[in-house]
Backbone as numpy.savetxt, mean C-alpha at the origin, in Angstrom:
# Nx Ny Nz CAx CAy CAz Cx Cy Cz
-1.97 -15.74 -11.85 -1.24 -14.59 -11.98 -1.55 -13.94 -13.26
-1.73 -12.54 -13.34 -1.93 -11.87 -14.62 -0.91 -12.13 -15.72
-1.32 -12.29 -16.92 -0.11 -12.40 -17.97 0.17 -11.05 -18.61
-0.53 -9.96 -18.25 -0.32 -8.57 -18.77 1.13 -8.40 -18.58
1.85 -7.83 -19.66 3.29 -7.51 -19.59 3.51 -6.34 -18.72
2.48 -5.55 -18.48 2.66 -4.26 -17.64 2.44 -4.54 -16.14
1.97 -5.76 -15.87 1.69 -6.15 -14.58 2.75 -5.79 -13.60
3.99 -6.17 -13.84 5.02 -5.88 -13.07 5.23 -4.45 -12.85
5.27 -3.60 -13.71 5.46 -2.24 -13.56 4.21 -1.58 -12.77
3.00 -2.19 -12.96 1.86 -1.52 -12.20 2.10 -1.88 -10.68
2.50 -3.05 -10.37 2.85 -3.35 -9.11 3.89 -2.47 -8.51
4.99 -2.29 -9.24 6.14 -1.46 -8.84 5.51 -0.05 -8.54
4.70 0.49 -9.42 4.10 1.85 -9.29 3.35 1.90 -7.99
2.41 0.89 -7.58 1.64 0.87 -6.48 2.41 0.76 -5.24
3.56 -0.14 -5.26 4.40 -0.13 -4.06 5.02 1.32 -3.80
5.52 1.83 -4.93 6.11 3.12 -4.69 5.24 4.15 -4.15
3.98 4.17 -4.67 2.94 5.13 -4.18 2.76 4.92 -2.67
2.57 3.66 -2.28 2.37 3.40 -0.82 3.39 3.86 0.01
4.63 3.53 -0.51 5.85 3.93 0.28 5.93 5.44 0.31
5.51 6.17 -0.47 5.40 7.72 -0.64 4.38 8.22 0.43
3.05 7.57 0.33 1.98 7.86 1.23 2.49 7.79 2.70
3.11 6.67 2.93 3.62 6.35 4.30 4.59 7.34 4.74
5.50 7.69 3.86 6.50 8.62 4.21 5.89 10.10 4.57
4.92 10.37 3.82 4.25 11.62 3.97 3.35 11.52 5.41
2.73 10.43 5.56 2.01 10.31 6.92 2.90 10.55 7.94
4.25 10.02 7.88 5.04 10.36 9.05 5.82 11.74 9.05
5.48 12.53 7.85 5.91 13.89 7.80 7.53 13.96 7.48
7.94 12.85 6.74 9.35 12.91 6.28 9.51 13.37 4.85
10.67 13.99 4.70 10.89 14.46 3.33 11.66 13.26 2.62
11.74 13.33 1.22 12.46 12.16 0.51 13.92 12.24 0.95
14.44 13.54 1.28 15.83 13.70 1.56 16.13 12.98 3.00
15.12 13.27 3.87 15.33 12.81 5.26 15.17 11.25 5.15
14.28 10.70 4.55 14.22 9.26 4.35 15.45 8.60 3.76
15.88 9.39 2.63 17.16 8.88 1.97 18.36 8.85 3.02
18.52 9.93 3.86 19.55 9.88 4.75 19.43 8.66 5.82
18.26 8.31 6.23 17.93 7.10 7.10 18.38 5.99 6.42
18.28 5.82 5.13 18.36 4.52 4.32 19.78 4.51 3.82
20.42 5.65 3.75 21.82 5.67 3.17 21.66 5.74 1.53
20.59 6.45 1.17 20.31 6.65 -0.16 20.13 8.17 -0.58
20.40 8.36 -1.80 20.22 9.86 -2.30 18.72 9.94 -2.42
18.34 11.29 -2.39 17.02 11.68 -2.40 16.52 11.12 -3.73
17.37 11.28 -4.77 16.82 11.00 -6.28 16.51 9.42 -6.29
17.24 8.65 -5.57 16.87 7.15 -5.42 15.47 6.84 -4.92
15.32 7.59 -3.74 13.97 7.50 -2.97 12.91 7.84 -4.07
13.12 9.14 -4.74 12.14 9.48 -5.73 11.79 8.58 -6.78
12.83 7.83 -7.45 12.59 6.84 -8.41 11.87 5.55 -7.86
12.21 5.24 -6.76 11.58 4.06 -6.11 9.84 4.56 -5.80
9.70 5.75 -5.29 8.28 6.21 -5.02 7.60 6.39 -6.26
8.18 6.66 -7.30 7.31 7.04 -8.58 7.26 5.84 -9.45
7.93 4.77 -9.00 7.71 3.47 -9.74 8.62 3.33 -11.00
9.66 4.18 -10.97 10.59 4.09 -12.11 11.59 3.08 -12.01
11.93 2.70 -10.76 12.70 1.46 -10.44 12.02 0.61 -9.61
12.27 -0.68 -9.70 11.57 -1.73 -8.67 12.79 -2.05 -7.65
12.46 -1.76 -6.31 13.43 -2.03 -5.25 13.58 -3.55 -5.08
14.79 -4.02 -4.55 14.95 -5.36 -4.28 14.27 -5.63 -2.97
14.06 -6.77 -2.60 13.49 -7.27 -1.38 14.17 -6.75 -0.15
15.54 -6.64 -0.22 16.17 -6.09 0.92 16.01 -4.67 0.94
16.06 -4.06 -0.07 15.82 -2.47 -0.05 14.31 -2.31 0.41
13.26 -3.10 0.00 11.98 -2.99 0.48 11.88 -3.04 1.97
12.64 -4.06 2.50 12.81 -4.21 3.88 13.39 -3.18 4.62
14.29 -2.40 4.08 14.89 -1.15 4.63 13.84 -0.11 4.74
13.14 0.01 3.53 11.94 0.98 3.55 11.02 0.82 4.61
10.55 -0.47 4.58 9.47 -0.88 5.65 10.01 -0.52 7.07
11.14 -0.94 7.34 11.64 -0.62 8.60 11.72 0.79 8.98
12.25 1.58 8.12 12.41 3.11 8.42 11.02 3.70 8.43
9.95 3.15 7.78 8.66 3.82 7.66 7.70 3.15 8.83
8.27 2.14 9.56 7.52 1.52 10.57 6.16 1.00 9.85
6.54 0.20 8.82 5.44 -0.43 7.87 5.75 -1.83 7.65
4.87 -2.76 7.89 5.10 -4.19 7.76 5.03 -4.50 6.27
5.69 -5.59 5.90 5.55 -6.16 4.47 4.21 -6.40 4.19
3.50 -6.96 5.27 2.07 -7.35 5.02 1.19 -6.26 4.61
1.43 -5.11 5.43 0.71 -3.86 5.26 0.86 -3.33 3.78
2.22 -3.27 3.53 2.68 -2.77 2.15 2.18 -3.62 1.11
2.30 -4.88 1.08 1.83 -5.70 0.00 0.30 -5.93 -0.12
-0.38 -5.91 1.14 -1.85 -6.02 1.23 -2.41 -4.87 0.41
-1.79 -3.53 0.54 -2.49 -2.49 0.02 -2.27 -2.42 -1.35
-1.29 -3.11 -2.04 -1.08 -3.09 -3.53 -1.65 -4.33 -4.11
-1.95 -5.38 -3.36 -2.27 -6.62 -4.00 -3.69 -6.50 -4.80
-3.89 -7.39 -5.84 -5.18 -7.46 -6.46 -5.97 -8.50 -6.20
-5.45 -9.41 -5.34 -6.05 -10.69 -4.86 -7.22 -10.23 -3.96
-8.47 -10.83 -4.11 -9.60 -10.41 -3.51 -9.37 -10.75 -1.91
-8.77 -11.77 -1.62 -8.65 -11.98 0.01 -7.76 -10.91 0.62
-6.74 -10.41 -0.03 -6.00 -9.39 0.46 -6.79 -7.98 0.60
-7.69 -7.82 -0.36 -8.63 -6.59 -0.21 -9.31 -6.90 0.87
-10.00 -8.00 1.11 -10.86 -8.20 2.29 -10.05 -7.94 3.69
-8.72 -8.44 3.74 -8.04 -8.27 4.80 -7.76 -6.87 5.00
-7.56 -6.03 3.89 -7.11 -4.66 4.10 -8.36 -3.82 4.45
-9.55 -4.32 4.16 -10.88 -3.65 4.70 -11.08 -3.95 6.08
-10.80 -5.16 6.42 -10.94 -5.48 7.74 -10.04 -4.82 8.74
-8.75 -4.58 8.35 -7.68 -3.86 9.22 -8.33 -2.55 9.36
-8.96 -1.84 8.28 -9.38 -0.50 8.36 -10.53 -0.27 9.41
-11.22 -1.34 9.74 -12.29 -1.24 10.63 -11.92 -1.45 12.07
-10.70 -1.76 12.41 -10.36 -2.14 13.72 -10.56 -1.07 14.82
-10.42 0.14 14.53 -10.54 1.20 15.59 -12.10 1.72 15.54
-12.91 1.10 14.84 -14.26 1.52 15.03 -15.03 0.77 16.15
-15.98 1.35 16.43 -16.98 0.67 17.51 -17.75 -0.46 16.76
-18.35 -1.31 17.48 -19.13 -2.35 16.89 -20.24 -1.79 15.97
-21.06 -0.74 16.60 -21.94 -0.18 15.87 -21.43 0.39 14.60
-20.36 1.13 14.69 -19.80 1.79 13.34 -19.34 0.69 12.41
-18.78 -0.30 12.86 -18.46 -1.43 11.97 -19.66 -2.00 11.28
-20.74 -2.26 12.06 -21.98 -2.61 11.51 -22.52 -1.74 10.34
-22.44 -0.61 10.60 -22.90 0.53 9.55 -22.00 0.35 8.27
-20.85 0.21 8.38 -19.85 0.05 7.28 -20.15 -1.29 6.50
-20.21 -2.38 7.25 -20.56 -3.65 6.67 -21.88 -3.56 5.90
-22.83 -3.20 6.52 -24.35 -3.07 5.85 -24.12 -2.34 4.54
-23.34 -1.14 4.61 -23.30 -0.30 3.45 -22.41 -1.00 2.40
-21.42 -1.79 2.72 -20.68 -2.51 1.88 -21.38 -3.47 1.11
-22.31 -4.18 1.93 -23.09 -5.47 1.35 -24.12 -4.82 0.27
-24.71 -3.71 0.70 -25.63 -2.99 -0.26 -25.01 -2.49 -1.50
-23.83 -1.99 -1.42 -23.22 -1.60 -2.61 -22.70 -2.68 -3.43
-22.21 -3.69 -2.85 -21.93 -4.95 -3.73 -23.21 -5.43 -4.41
-24.23 -5.58 -3.61 -25.43 -6.05 -4.31 -25.84 -5.15 -5.57
-25.75 -3.79 -5.34 -26.09 -2.88 -6.31 -25.17 -3.06 -7.71
-23.84 -3.25 -7.39 -22.81 -3.38 -8.50 -23.05 -4.76 -9.12
-23.50 -5.72 -8.43 -23.72 -7.18 -9.09 -24.90 -7.02 -10.00
-25.87 -6.16 -9.84 -27.13 -5.94 -10.49 -26.93 -5.07 -11.62
-25.70 -4.34 -11.83 -25.51 -3.55 -12.99 -25.57 -4.30 -14.34
């Protein structure tokens, strides 16, 4: 686990950003989401901007209202390599085998280039 004192605030910001992205994907305003959660619009805004860290129970409420699993939320903000791999795999699910092959070849080539830097 990183020892950087800002690590927790960076995670809080990433979680908030992901919640905001999902809310926007669903076409919801902060006020509408707040009504569904029993929160003021300002509370939704502070959580989405990373100014306050939501409790686990509050995160569960957000995830439920946004039809977002904890796994999806946390995988998107994790810095662990295996979580990044899982997120990449999930993004390929709706592609054809041929399209997945193209993406995988491109990713392997890019990784090789980056290793050679």
